[in-house]
CSV table of C-alpha atoms in Angstrom, one decimal:
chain,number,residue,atom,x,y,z
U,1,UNK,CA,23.7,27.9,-34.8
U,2,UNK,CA,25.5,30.3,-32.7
U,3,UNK,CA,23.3,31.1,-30.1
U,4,UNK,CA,20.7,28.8,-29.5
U,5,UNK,CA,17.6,28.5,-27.9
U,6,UNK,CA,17.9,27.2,-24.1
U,7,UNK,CA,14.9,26.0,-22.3
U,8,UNK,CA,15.1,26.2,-18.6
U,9,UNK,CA,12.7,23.8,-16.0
U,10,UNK,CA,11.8,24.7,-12.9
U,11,UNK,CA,9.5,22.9,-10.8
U,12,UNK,CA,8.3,24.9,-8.1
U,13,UNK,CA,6.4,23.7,-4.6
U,14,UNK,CA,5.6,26.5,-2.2
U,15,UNK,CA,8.7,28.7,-2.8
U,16,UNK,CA,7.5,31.9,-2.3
U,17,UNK,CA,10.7,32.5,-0.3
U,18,UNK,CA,13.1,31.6,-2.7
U,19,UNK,CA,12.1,31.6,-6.4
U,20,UNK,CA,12.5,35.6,-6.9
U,21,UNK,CA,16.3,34.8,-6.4
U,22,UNK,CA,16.1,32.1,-8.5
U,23,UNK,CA,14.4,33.6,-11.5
U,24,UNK,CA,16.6,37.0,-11.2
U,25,UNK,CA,19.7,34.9,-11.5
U,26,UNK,CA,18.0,33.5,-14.6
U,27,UNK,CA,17.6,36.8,-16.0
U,28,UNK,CA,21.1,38.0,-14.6
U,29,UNK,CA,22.7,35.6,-17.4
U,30,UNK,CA,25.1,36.9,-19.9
U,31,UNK,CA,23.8,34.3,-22.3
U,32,UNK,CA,20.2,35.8,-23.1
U,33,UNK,CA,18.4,33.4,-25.9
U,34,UNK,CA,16.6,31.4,-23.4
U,35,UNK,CA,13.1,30.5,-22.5
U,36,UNK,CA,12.2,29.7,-18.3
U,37,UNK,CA,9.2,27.1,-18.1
U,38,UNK,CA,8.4,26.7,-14.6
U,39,UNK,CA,5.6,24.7,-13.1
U,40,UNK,CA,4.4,25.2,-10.1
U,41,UNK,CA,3.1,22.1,-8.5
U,42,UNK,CA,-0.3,23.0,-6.7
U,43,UNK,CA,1.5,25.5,-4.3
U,44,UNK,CA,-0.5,26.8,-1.2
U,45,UNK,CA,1.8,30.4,-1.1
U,46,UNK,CA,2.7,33.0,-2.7
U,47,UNK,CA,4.1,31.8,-5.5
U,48,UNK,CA,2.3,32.1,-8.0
U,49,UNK,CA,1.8,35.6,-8.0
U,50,UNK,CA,5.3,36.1,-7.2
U,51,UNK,CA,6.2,34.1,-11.3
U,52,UNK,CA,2.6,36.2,-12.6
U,53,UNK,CA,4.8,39.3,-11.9
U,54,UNK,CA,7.7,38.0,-13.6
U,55,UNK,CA,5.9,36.9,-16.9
U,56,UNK,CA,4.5,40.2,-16.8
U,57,UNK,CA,8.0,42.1,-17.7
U,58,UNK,CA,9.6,39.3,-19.1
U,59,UNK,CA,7.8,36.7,-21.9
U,60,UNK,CA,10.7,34.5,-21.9
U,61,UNK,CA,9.3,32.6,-18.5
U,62,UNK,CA,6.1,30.8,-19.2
U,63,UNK,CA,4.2,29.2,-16.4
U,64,UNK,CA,2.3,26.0,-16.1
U,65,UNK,CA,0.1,25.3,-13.2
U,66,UNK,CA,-0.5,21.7,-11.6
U,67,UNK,CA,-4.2,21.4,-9.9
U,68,UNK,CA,-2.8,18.6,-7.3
U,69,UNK,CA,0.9,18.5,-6.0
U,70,UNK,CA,2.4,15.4,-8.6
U,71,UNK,CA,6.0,15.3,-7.6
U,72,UNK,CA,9.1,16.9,-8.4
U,73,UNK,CA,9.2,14.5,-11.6
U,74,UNK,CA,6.1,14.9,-12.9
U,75,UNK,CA,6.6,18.5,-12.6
U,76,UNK,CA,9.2,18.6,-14.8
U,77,UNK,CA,8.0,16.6,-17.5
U,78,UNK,CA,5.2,19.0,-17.8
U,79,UNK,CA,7.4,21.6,-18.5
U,80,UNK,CA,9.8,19.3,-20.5
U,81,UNK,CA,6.6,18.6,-23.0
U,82,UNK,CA,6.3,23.0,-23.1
U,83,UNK,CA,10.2,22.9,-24.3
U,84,UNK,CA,11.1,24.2,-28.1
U,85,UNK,CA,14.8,24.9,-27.2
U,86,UNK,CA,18.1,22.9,-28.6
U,87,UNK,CA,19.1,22.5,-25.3
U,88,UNK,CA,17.7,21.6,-21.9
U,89,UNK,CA,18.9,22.8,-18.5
U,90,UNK,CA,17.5,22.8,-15.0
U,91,UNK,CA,17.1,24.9,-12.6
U,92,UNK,CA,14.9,24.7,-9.3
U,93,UNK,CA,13.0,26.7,-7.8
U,94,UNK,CA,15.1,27.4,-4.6
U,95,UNK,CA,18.9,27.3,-6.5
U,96,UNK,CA,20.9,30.1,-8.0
U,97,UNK,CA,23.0,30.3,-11.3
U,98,UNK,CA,25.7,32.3,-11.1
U,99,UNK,CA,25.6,34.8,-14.1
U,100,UNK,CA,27.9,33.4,-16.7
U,101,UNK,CA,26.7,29.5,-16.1
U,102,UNK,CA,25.1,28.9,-19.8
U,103,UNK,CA,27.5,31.4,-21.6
U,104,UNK,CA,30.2,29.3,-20.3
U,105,UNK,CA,27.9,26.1,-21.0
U,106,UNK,CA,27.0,26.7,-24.4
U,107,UNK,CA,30.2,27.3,-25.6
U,108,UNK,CA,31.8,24.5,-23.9
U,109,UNK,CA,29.3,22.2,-25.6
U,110,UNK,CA,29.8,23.7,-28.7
U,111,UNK,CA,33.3,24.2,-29.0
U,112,UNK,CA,34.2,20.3,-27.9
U,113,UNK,CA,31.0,19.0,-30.3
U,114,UNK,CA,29.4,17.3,-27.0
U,115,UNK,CA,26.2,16.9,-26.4
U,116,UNK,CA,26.1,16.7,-22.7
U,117,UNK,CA,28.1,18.6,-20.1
U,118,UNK,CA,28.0,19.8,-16.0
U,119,UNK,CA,29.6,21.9,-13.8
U,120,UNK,CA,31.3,22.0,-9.9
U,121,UNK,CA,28.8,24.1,-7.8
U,122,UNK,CA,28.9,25.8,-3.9
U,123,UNK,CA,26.5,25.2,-1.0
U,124,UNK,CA,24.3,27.5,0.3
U,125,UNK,CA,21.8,27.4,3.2
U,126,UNK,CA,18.0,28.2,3.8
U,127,UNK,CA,18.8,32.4,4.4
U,128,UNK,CA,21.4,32.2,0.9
U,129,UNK,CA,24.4,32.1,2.9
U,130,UNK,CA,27.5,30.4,2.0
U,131,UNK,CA,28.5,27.5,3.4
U,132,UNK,CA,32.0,28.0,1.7
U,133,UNK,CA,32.4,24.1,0.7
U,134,UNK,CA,32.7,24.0,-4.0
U,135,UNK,CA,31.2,20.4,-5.2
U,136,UNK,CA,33.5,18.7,-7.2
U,137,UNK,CA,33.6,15.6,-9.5
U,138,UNK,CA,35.8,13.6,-11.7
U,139,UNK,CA,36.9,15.4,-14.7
U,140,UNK,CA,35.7,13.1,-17.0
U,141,UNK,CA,33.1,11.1,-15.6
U,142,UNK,CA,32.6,7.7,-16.9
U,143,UNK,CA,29.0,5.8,-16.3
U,144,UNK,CA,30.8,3.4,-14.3
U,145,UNK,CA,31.1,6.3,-11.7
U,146,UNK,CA,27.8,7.7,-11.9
U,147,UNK,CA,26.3,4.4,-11.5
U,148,UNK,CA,28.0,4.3,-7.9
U,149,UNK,CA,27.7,8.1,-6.8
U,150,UNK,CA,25.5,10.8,-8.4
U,151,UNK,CA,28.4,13.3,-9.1
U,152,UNK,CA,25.9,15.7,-11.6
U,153,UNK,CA,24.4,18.9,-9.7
U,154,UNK,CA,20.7,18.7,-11.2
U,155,UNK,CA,20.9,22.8,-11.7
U,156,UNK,CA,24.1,22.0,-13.6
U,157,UNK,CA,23.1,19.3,-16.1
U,158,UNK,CA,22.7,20.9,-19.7
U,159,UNK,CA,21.8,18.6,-22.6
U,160,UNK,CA,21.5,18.5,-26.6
U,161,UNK,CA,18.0,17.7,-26.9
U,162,UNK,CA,18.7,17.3,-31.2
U,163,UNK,CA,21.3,14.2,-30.1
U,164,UNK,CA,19.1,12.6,-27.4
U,165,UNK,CA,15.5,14.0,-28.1
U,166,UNK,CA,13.4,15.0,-25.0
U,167,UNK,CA,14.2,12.3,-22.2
U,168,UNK,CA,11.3,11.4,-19.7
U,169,UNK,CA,11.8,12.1,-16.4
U,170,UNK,CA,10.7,9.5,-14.1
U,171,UNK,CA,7.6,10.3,-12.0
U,172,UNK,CA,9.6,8.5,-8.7
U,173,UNK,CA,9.4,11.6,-6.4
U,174,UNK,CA,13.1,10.9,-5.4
U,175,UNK,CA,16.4,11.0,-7.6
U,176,UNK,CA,15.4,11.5,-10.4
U,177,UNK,CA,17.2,13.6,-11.8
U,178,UNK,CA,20.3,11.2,-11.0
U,179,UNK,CA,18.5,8.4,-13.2
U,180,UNK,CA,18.3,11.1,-16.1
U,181,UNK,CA,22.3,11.2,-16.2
U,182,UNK,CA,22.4,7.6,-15.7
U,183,UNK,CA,20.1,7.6,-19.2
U,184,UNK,CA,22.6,10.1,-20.3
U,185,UNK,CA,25.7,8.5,-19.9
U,186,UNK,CA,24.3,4.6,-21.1
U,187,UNK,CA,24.5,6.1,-23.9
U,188,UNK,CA,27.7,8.6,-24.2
U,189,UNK,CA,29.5,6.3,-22.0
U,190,UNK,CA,31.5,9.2,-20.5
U,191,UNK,CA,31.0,13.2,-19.7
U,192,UNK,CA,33.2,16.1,-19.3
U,193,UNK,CA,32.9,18.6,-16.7
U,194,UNK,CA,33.3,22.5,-16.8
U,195,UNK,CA,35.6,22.4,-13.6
U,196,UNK,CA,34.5,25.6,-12.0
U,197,UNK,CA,31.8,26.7,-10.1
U,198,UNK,CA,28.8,28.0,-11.7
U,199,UNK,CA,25.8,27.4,-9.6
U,200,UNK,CA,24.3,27.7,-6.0
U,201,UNK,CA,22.3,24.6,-4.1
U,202,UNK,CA,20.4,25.5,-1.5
U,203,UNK,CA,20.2,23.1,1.5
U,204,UNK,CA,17.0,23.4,3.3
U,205,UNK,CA,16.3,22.0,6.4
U,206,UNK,CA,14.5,18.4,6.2
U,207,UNK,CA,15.6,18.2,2.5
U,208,UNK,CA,16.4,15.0,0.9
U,209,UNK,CA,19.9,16.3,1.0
U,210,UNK,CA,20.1,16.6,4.6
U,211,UNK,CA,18.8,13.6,5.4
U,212,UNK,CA,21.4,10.8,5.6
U,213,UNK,CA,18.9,7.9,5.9
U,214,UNK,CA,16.4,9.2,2.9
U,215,UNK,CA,19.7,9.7,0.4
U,216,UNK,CA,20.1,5.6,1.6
U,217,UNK,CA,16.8,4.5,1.0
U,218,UNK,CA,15.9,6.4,-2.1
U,219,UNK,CA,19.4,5.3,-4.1
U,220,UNK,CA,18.5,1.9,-2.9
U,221,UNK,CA,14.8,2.4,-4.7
U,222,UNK,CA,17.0,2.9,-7.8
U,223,UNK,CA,18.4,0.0,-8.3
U,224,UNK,CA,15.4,-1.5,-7.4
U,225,UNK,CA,13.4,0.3,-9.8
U,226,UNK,CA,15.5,2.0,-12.3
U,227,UNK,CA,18.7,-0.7,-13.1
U,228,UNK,CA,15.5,-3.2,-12.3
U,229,UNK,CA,18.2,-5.3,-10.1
U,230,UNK,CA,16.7,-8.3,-7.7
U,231,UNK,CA,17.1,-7.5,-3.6
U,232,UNK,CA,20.6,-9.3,-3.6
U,233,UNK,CA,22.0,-7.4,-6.7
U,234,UNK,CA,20.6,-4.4,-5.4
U,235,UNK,CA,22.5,-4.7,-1.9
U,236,UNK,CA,25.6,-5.5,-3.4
U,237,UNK,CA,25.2,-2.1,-5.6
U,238,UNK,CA,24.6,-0.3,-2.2
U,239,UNK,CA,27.4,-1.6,-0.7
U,240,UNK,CA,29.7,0.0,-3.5
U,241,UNK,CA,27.5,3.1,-3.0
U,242,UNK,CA,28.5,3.6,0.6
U,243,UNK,CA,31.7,3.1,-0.1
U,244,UNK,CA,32.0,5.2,-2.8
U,245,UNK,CA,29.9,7.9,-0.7
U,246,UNK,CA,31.9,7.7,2.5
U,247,UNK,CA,35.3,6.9,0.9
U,248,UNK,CA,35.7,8.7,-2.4
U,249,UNK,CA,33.3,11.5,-3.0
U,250,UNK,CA,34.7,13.6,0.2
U,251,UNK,CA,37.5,14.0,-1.9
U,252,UNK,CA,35.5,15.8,-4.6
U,253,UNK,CA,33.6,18.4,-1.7
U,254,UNK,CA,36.4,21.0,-1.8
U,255,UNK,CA,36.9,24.1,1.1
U,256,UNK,CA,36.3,27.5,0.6
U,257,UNK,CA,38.5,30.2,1.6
């Protein structure tokens, strides 16, 4: 199949500032057989109204409406169980694709007969401006390295949903999306990267990402409750996390110029 079907999720929380930009870069993409499921979870804005519009020019976004706010991971399962496409890719609802990302991706996946692939991505802040810093990863990345350092962008990740089937997303309101490669890569062992940027992450102000202390605690929670280690086990996994995030992933967060 030459150009298969790509299903896109998108949870969405009160993003009435930022999910016009997100959507547009979705149907900005040179690579047009795709289908956009976004969910919004129980938002209190605009946001709604703003996807309504959408899905009126454009039936290739769908929308699915949570009656209480579930989480981020419950979110996207709902729109997981909407999916028909080959392949699965994520998006949220305040990030931007650049406007070759699943061009490039599909063919990379097809070309090397992989079933799994990423990208590098840039940093942007709240207003969309560039923070001019590219994310980087290994090459190849092995599950040994994942299991130590979440190297996969979530609005990077693309997967073959004929090899692995639909995969669950946990309902954990945190990291999910880092136990979904982790799933991913028990089983593949090891990854290739398209090593160039395709993709923009917003950091928002009290994000997850922003905050040093919640990116501790909640990677500890998944060793806790993901890898199902005891408290010792799960310390001594930490303590090759830090290293791994003070030491060795700088070396992957590459200057702009």
């Amino acid at each position: 199949m030459k150009n298969p079907l790509v299903s896109i999720i998108t949870p969405a929380f009160n993003s009435e500032k930022y999910i016009t930009e997100s959507i547009q870069s979705v149907l900005n993409q040179t690579y047009q057989n795709w289908e956009m499921i976004i969910v919004d979870d129980a938002s209190s804005d605009a946001t709604i109204s703003i996807i309504e519009e959408f899905i009126k020019k454009d039936n290739r976004i769908k929308i699915c409406k949570h009656h209480e706010n579930a989480g981020t991971g419950i979110a996207r399962n709902t729109a997981l169980n909407e999916t028909s496409g080959k392949y699965i890719a994520f998006l949220d609802a305040d990030d931007v694709w650049k406007p070759t990302k699943l061009e490039k991706q599909v063919h990379f996946l097809q070309i090397n007969k992989i079933p799994f692939t990423f990208s590098f991505y840039e940093i942007i802040d709240e207003n969309g401006k560039a923070l001019n810093k590219r994310i980087e990863s290994p090459l190849i990345l092995s599950y040994q390295q994942l299991f130590f350092c979440n190297y996969v962008g979530n609005l990077t990740g693309i997967y073959d949903v004929d090899y692995f089937g639909k995969i669950s997303i946990s309902s954990i309101r945190k990291r999910q999306d880092w136990m979904l490669w982790l799933r991913i890569l028990q089983k593949i062992k090891s990854a290739p990267v398209i090593p160039e940027s395709l993709a923009y992450y917003r950091i928002r102000k009290n994000s997850i990402s922003a905050s040093k202390f919640d990116l501790v605690y909640h990677n500890f929670k998944v060793y806790r409750t993901f890898h199902g280690y005891n408290l010792f086990v799960s310390l001594l996994c930490m303590t090759g996390f830090l290293f791994t995030q003070l030491l060795i992933k700088p070396r992957y967060i590459k200057a702009m110029i």
